[in-house]
PDB file of C-alpha atoms in Angstrom:
ATOM      1  CA  UNK A   1     100.908 157.671 104.330  1.00  0.00           C
ATOM      2  CA  UNK A   2      98.714 158.134 100.641  1.00  0.00           C
ATOM      3  CA  UNK A   3      99.394 159.632  97.757  1.00  0.00           C
ATOM      4  CA  UNK A   4      96.856 162.455  96.306  1.00  0.00           C
ATOM      5  CA  UNK A   5      96.270 161.787  92.765  1.00  0.00           C
ATOM      6  CA  UNK A   6      95.876 164.456  90.081  1.00  0.00           C
ATOM      7  CA  UNK A   7      92.167 164.525  89.907  1.00  0.00           C
ATOM      8  CA  UNK A   8      91.756 164.829  93.908  1.00  0.00           C
ATOM      9  CA  UNK A   9      94.704 168.168  93.703  1.00  0.00           C
ATOM     10  CA  UNK A  10      93.048 170.092  90.591  1.00  0.00           C
ATOM     11  CA  UNK A  11      89.349 169.759  92.148  1.00  0.00           C
ATOM     12  CA  UNK A  12      91.177 171.380  95.810  1.00  0.00           C
ATOM     13  CA  UNK A  13      92.871 174.228  93.715  1.00  0.00           C
ATOM     14  CA  UNK A  14      90.107 175.168  91.793  1.00  0.00           C
ATOM     15  CA  UNK A  15      87.914 174.774  94.556  1.00  0.00           C
ATOM     16  CA  UNK A  16      85.169 171.550  93.500  1.00  0.00           C
ATOM     17  CA  UNK A  17      83.703 170.527  96.573  1.00  0.00           C
ATOM     18  CA  UNK A  18      83.690 166.930  96.375  1.00  0.00           C
ATOM     19  CA  UNK A  19      84.395 164.394  98.039  1.00  0.00           C
ATOM     20  CA  UNK A  20      88.091 163.597  97.897  1.00  0.00           C
ATOM     21  CA  UNK A  21      89.016 166.847  98.143  1.00  0.00           C
ATOM     22  CA  UNK A  22      87.231 167.111 101.275  1.00  0.00           C
ATOM     23  CA  UNK A  23      88.952 163.988 102.418  1.00  0.00           C
ATOM     24  CA  UNK A  24      92.247 165.659 101.172  1.00  0.00           C
ATOM     25  CA  UNK A  25      91.115 168.417 103.722  1.00  0.00           C
ATOM     26  CA  UNK A  26      91.427 166.325 106.681  1.00  0.00           C
ATOM     27  CA  UNK A  27      93.941 164.647 105.275  1.00  0.00           C
ATOM     28  CA  UNK A  28      96.044 167.856 105.678  1.00  0.00           C
ATOM     29  CA  UNK A  29      97.730 167.798 107.894  1.00  0.00           C
ATOM     30  CA  UNK A  30      97.609 165.109 109.989  1.00  0.00           C
ATOM     31  CA  UNK A  31      98.377 161.788 107.886  1.00  0.00           C
ATOM     32  CA  UNK A  32     101.314 162.080 105.463  1.00  0.00           C
ATOM     33  CA  UNK A  33     100.890 162.851 102.023  1.00  0.00           C
ATOM     34  CA  UNK A  34     103.667 161.834  99.295  1.00  0.00           C
ATOM     35  CA  UNK A  35     103.193 164.213  96.020  1.00  0.00           C
ATOM     36  CA  UNK A  36     104.716 161.753  92.875  1.00  0.00           C
ATOM     37  CA  UNK A  37     106.662 163.607  90.334  1.00  0.00           C
ATOM     38  CA  UNK A  38     104.461 163.273  87.703  1.00  0.00           C
ATOM     39  CA  UNK A  39     101.784 164.450  90.050  1.00  0.00           C
ATOM     40  CA  UNK A  40     103.551 167.783  89.814  1.00  0.00           C
ATOM     41  CA  UNK A  41     104.036 168.173  86.650  1.00  0.00           C
ATOM     42  CA  UNK A  42      99.877 166.522  86.121  1.00  0.00           C
ATOM     43  CA  UNK A  43      98.567 169.829  88.428  1.00  0.00           C
ATOM     44  CA  UNK A  44     101.299 172.631  87.923  1.00  0.00           C
ATOM     45  CA  UNK A  45     100.872 172.907  84.690  1.00  0.00           C
ATOM     46  CA  UNK A  46      97.115 173.193  83.898  1.00  0.00           C
ATOM     47  CA  UNK A  47      97.799 176.818  85.791  1.00  0.00           C
ATOM     48  CA  UNK A  48      97.653 180.329  83.552  1.00  0.00           C
ATOM     49  CA  UNK A  49      98.395 182.288  85.866  1.00  0.00           C
ATOM     50  CA  UNK A  50     102.223 182.835  87.079  1.00  0.00           C
ATOM     51  CA  UNK A  51     100.480 183.298  90.725  1.00  0.00           C
ATOM     52  CA  UNK A  52      98.928 180.430  90.980  1.00  0.00           C
ATOM     53  CA  UNK A  53     101.362 178.408  89.385  1.00  0.00           C
ATOM     54  CA  UNK A  54     103.399 179.790  91.675  1.00  0.00           C
ATOM     55  CA  UNK A  55     101.319 179.107  94.591  1.00  0.00           C
ATOM     56  CA  UNK A  56     100.284 176.096  93.998  1.00  0.00           C
ATOM     57  CA  UNK A  57     103.999 175.055  92.768  1.00  0.00           C
ATOM     58  CA  UNK A  58     104.569 176.537  96.840  1.00  0.00           C
ATOM     59  CA  UNK A  59     101.279 174.636  98.679  1.00  0.00           C
ATOM     60  CA  UNK A  60     102.942 170.951  97.069  1.00  0.00           C
ATOM     61  CA  UNK A  61     106.040 171.377  97.987  1.00  0.00           C
ATOM     62  CA  UNK A  62     105.530 171.618 100.873  1.00  0.00           C
ATOM     63  CA  UNK A  63     105.129 167.431 101.042  1.00  0.00           C
ATOM     64  CA  UNK A  64     106.803 164.913 100.267  1.00  0.00           C
ATOM     65  CA  UNK A  65     107.921 165.409  96.687  1.00  0.00           C
ATOM     66  CA  UNK A  66     108.788 161.826  94.811  1.00  0.00           C
ATOM     67  CA  UNK A  67     109.981 159.689  91.854  1.00  0.00           C
ATOM     68  CA  UNK A  68     107.278 158.105  90.528  1.00  0.00           C
ATOM     69  CA  UNK A  69     108.659 155.912  87.764  1.00  0.00           C
ATOM     70  CA  UNK A  70     112.415 153.942  87.319  1.00  0.00           C
ATOM     71  CA  UNK A  71     113.331 150.887  85.059  1.00  0.00           C
ATOM     72  CA  UNK A  72     111.693 147.810  87.234  1.00  0.00           C
ATOM     73  CA  UNK A  73     107.994 150.285  88.024  1.00  0.00           C
ATOM     74  CA  UNK A  74     108.043 150.594  84.355  1.00  0.00           C
ATOM     75  CA  UNK A  75     108.311 147.024  83.182  1.00  0.00           C
ATOM     76  CA  UNK A  76     106.154 146.326  85.851  1.00  0.00           C
ATOM     77  CA  UNK A  77     103.774 149.556  84.942  1.00  0.00           C
ATOM     78  CA  UNK A  78     103.811 147.404  81.098  1.00  0.00           C
ATOM     79  CA  UNK A  79     102.519 144.095  82.957  1.00  0.00           C
ATOM     80  CA  UNK A  80      99.930 145.533  84.676  1.00  0.00           C
ATOM     81  CA  UNK A  81      99.001 147.412  81.892  1.00  0.00           C
ATOM     82  CA  UNK A  82      98.498 143.895  80.033  1.00  0.00           C
ATOM     83  CA  UNK A  83      96.950 142.048  82.286  1.00  0.00           C
ATOM     84  CA  UNK A  84      94.041 144.461  82.486  1.00  0.00           C
ATOM     85  CA  UNK A  85      94.370 144.257  78.453  1.00  0.00           C
ATOM     86  CA  UNK A  86      93.950 140.675  78.458  1.00  0.00           C
ATOM     87  CA  UNK A  87      90.917 140.843  81.153  1.00  0.00           C
ATOM     88  CA  UNK A  88      89.235 143.202  78.188  1.00  0.00           C
ATOM     89  CA  UNK A  89      90.008 146.463  79.842  1.00  0.00           C
ATOM     90  CA  UNK A  90      91.319 149.228  78.631  1.00  0.00           C
ATOM     91  CA  UNK A  91      93.250 152.107  80.816  1.00  0.00           C
ATOM     92  CA  UNK A  92      92.772 154.958  78.544  1.00  0.00           C
ATOM     93  CA  UNK A  93      95.884 157.448  80.254  1.00  0.00           C
ATOM     94  CA  UNK A  94      99.474 155.209  81.016  1.00  0.00           C
ATOM     95  CA  UNK A  95     100.652 157.992  83.465  1.00  0.00           C
ATOM     96  CA  UNK A  96      97.779 156.864  85.591  1.00  0.00           C
ATOM     97  CA  UNK A  97      98.974 153.292  84.637  1.00  0.00           C
ATOM     98  CA  UNK A  98     102.530 154.324  86.772  1.00  0.00           C
ATOM     99  CA  UNK A  99     100.033 156.157  89.230  1.00  0.00           C
ATOM    100  CA  UNK A 100      98.714 153.386  89.923  1.00  0.00           C
ATOM    101  CA  UNK A 101     101.599 150.715  89.720  1.00  0.00           C
ATOM    102  CA  UNK A 102     103.514 152.787  91.389  1.00  0.00           C
ATOM    103  CA  UNK A 103     101.076 152.404  94.419  1.00  0.00           C
ATOM    104  CA  UNK A 104     100.247 148.730  93.919  1.00  0.00           C
ATOM    105  CA  UNK A 105     104.519 148.292  94.523  1.00  0.00           C
ATOM    106  CA  UNK A 106     104.723 150.723  96.982  1.00  0.00           C
ATOM    107  CA  UNK A 107     101.882 149.376  99.253  1.00  0.00           C
ATOM    108  CA  UNK A 108     100.826 152.968  99.939  1.00  0.00           C
ATOM    109  CA  UNK A 109      96.619 154.157  99.611  1.00  0.00           C
ATOM    110  CA  UNK A 110      95.979 156.884  96.836  1.00  0.00           C
ATOM    111  CA  UNK A 111      93.612 159.617  96.381  1.00  0.00           C
ATOM    112  CA  UNK A 112      91.810 160.066  93.508  1.00  0.00           C
ATOM    113  CA  UNK A 113      89.032 160.766  91.358  1.00  0.00           C
ATOM    114  CA  UNK A 114      89.422 159.858  88.279  1.00  0.00           C
ATOM    115  CA  UNK A 115      87.501 156.398  86.329  1.00  0.00           C
ATOM    116  CA  UNK A 116      90.762 155.250  85.103  1.00  0.00           C
ATOM    117  CA  UNK A 117      92.061 154.004  87.706  1.00  0.00           C
ATOM    118  CA  UNK A 118      89.272 151.556  89.377  1.00  0.00           C
ATOM    119  CA  UNK A 119      90.065 148.718  87.133  1.00  0.00           C
ATOM    120  CA  UNK A 120      93.161 148.335  88.652  1.00  0.00           C
ATOM    121  CA  UNK A 121      91.318 149.008  92.317  1.00  0.00           C
ATOM    122  CA  UNK A 122      89.354 146.155  90.833  1.00  0.00           C
ATOM    123  CA  UNK A 123      92.106 143.728  89.268  1.00  0.00           C
ATOM    124  CA  UNK A 124      95.199 144.633  90.887  1.00  0.00           C
ATOM    125  CA  UNK A 125      95.099 145.492  94.082  1.00  0.00           C
ATOM    126  CA  UNK A 126      95.104 149.016  94.521  1.00  0.00           C
ATOM    127  CA  UNK A 127      94.051 151.015  97.138  1.00  0.00           C
ATOM    128  CA  UNK A 128      91.759 153.625  97.732  1.00  0.00           C
ATOM    129  CA  UNK A 129      92.281 155.761 100.162  1.00  0.00           C
TER     130      UNK A 129
END
């Protein structure tokens, strides 16, 4: 089971060739893919046409969609952010901290191409899918 970040889904839907998109292509239909509600939001908000939006929505809703934040994870995310900041690392996007913390706490690997996740790999134990 893996979580796929919006950075990979966006490239996937835009037809971008990358190692991460190739990994996603190999994973679909073979492994369980989890789509976080925050990832769903990030991906779908980028579509300009209704047809593309609806096609992507249908495709993503075929996977397990899970909530990524609640009270415990909100607190744990802030603790992780503070831990990184104390080490001199600032993650630019709070949503990436939430997604990364979700994966760490649920012990799920994350497939991503966004460099903001690398400090979570290096310092907090996020596993790369």
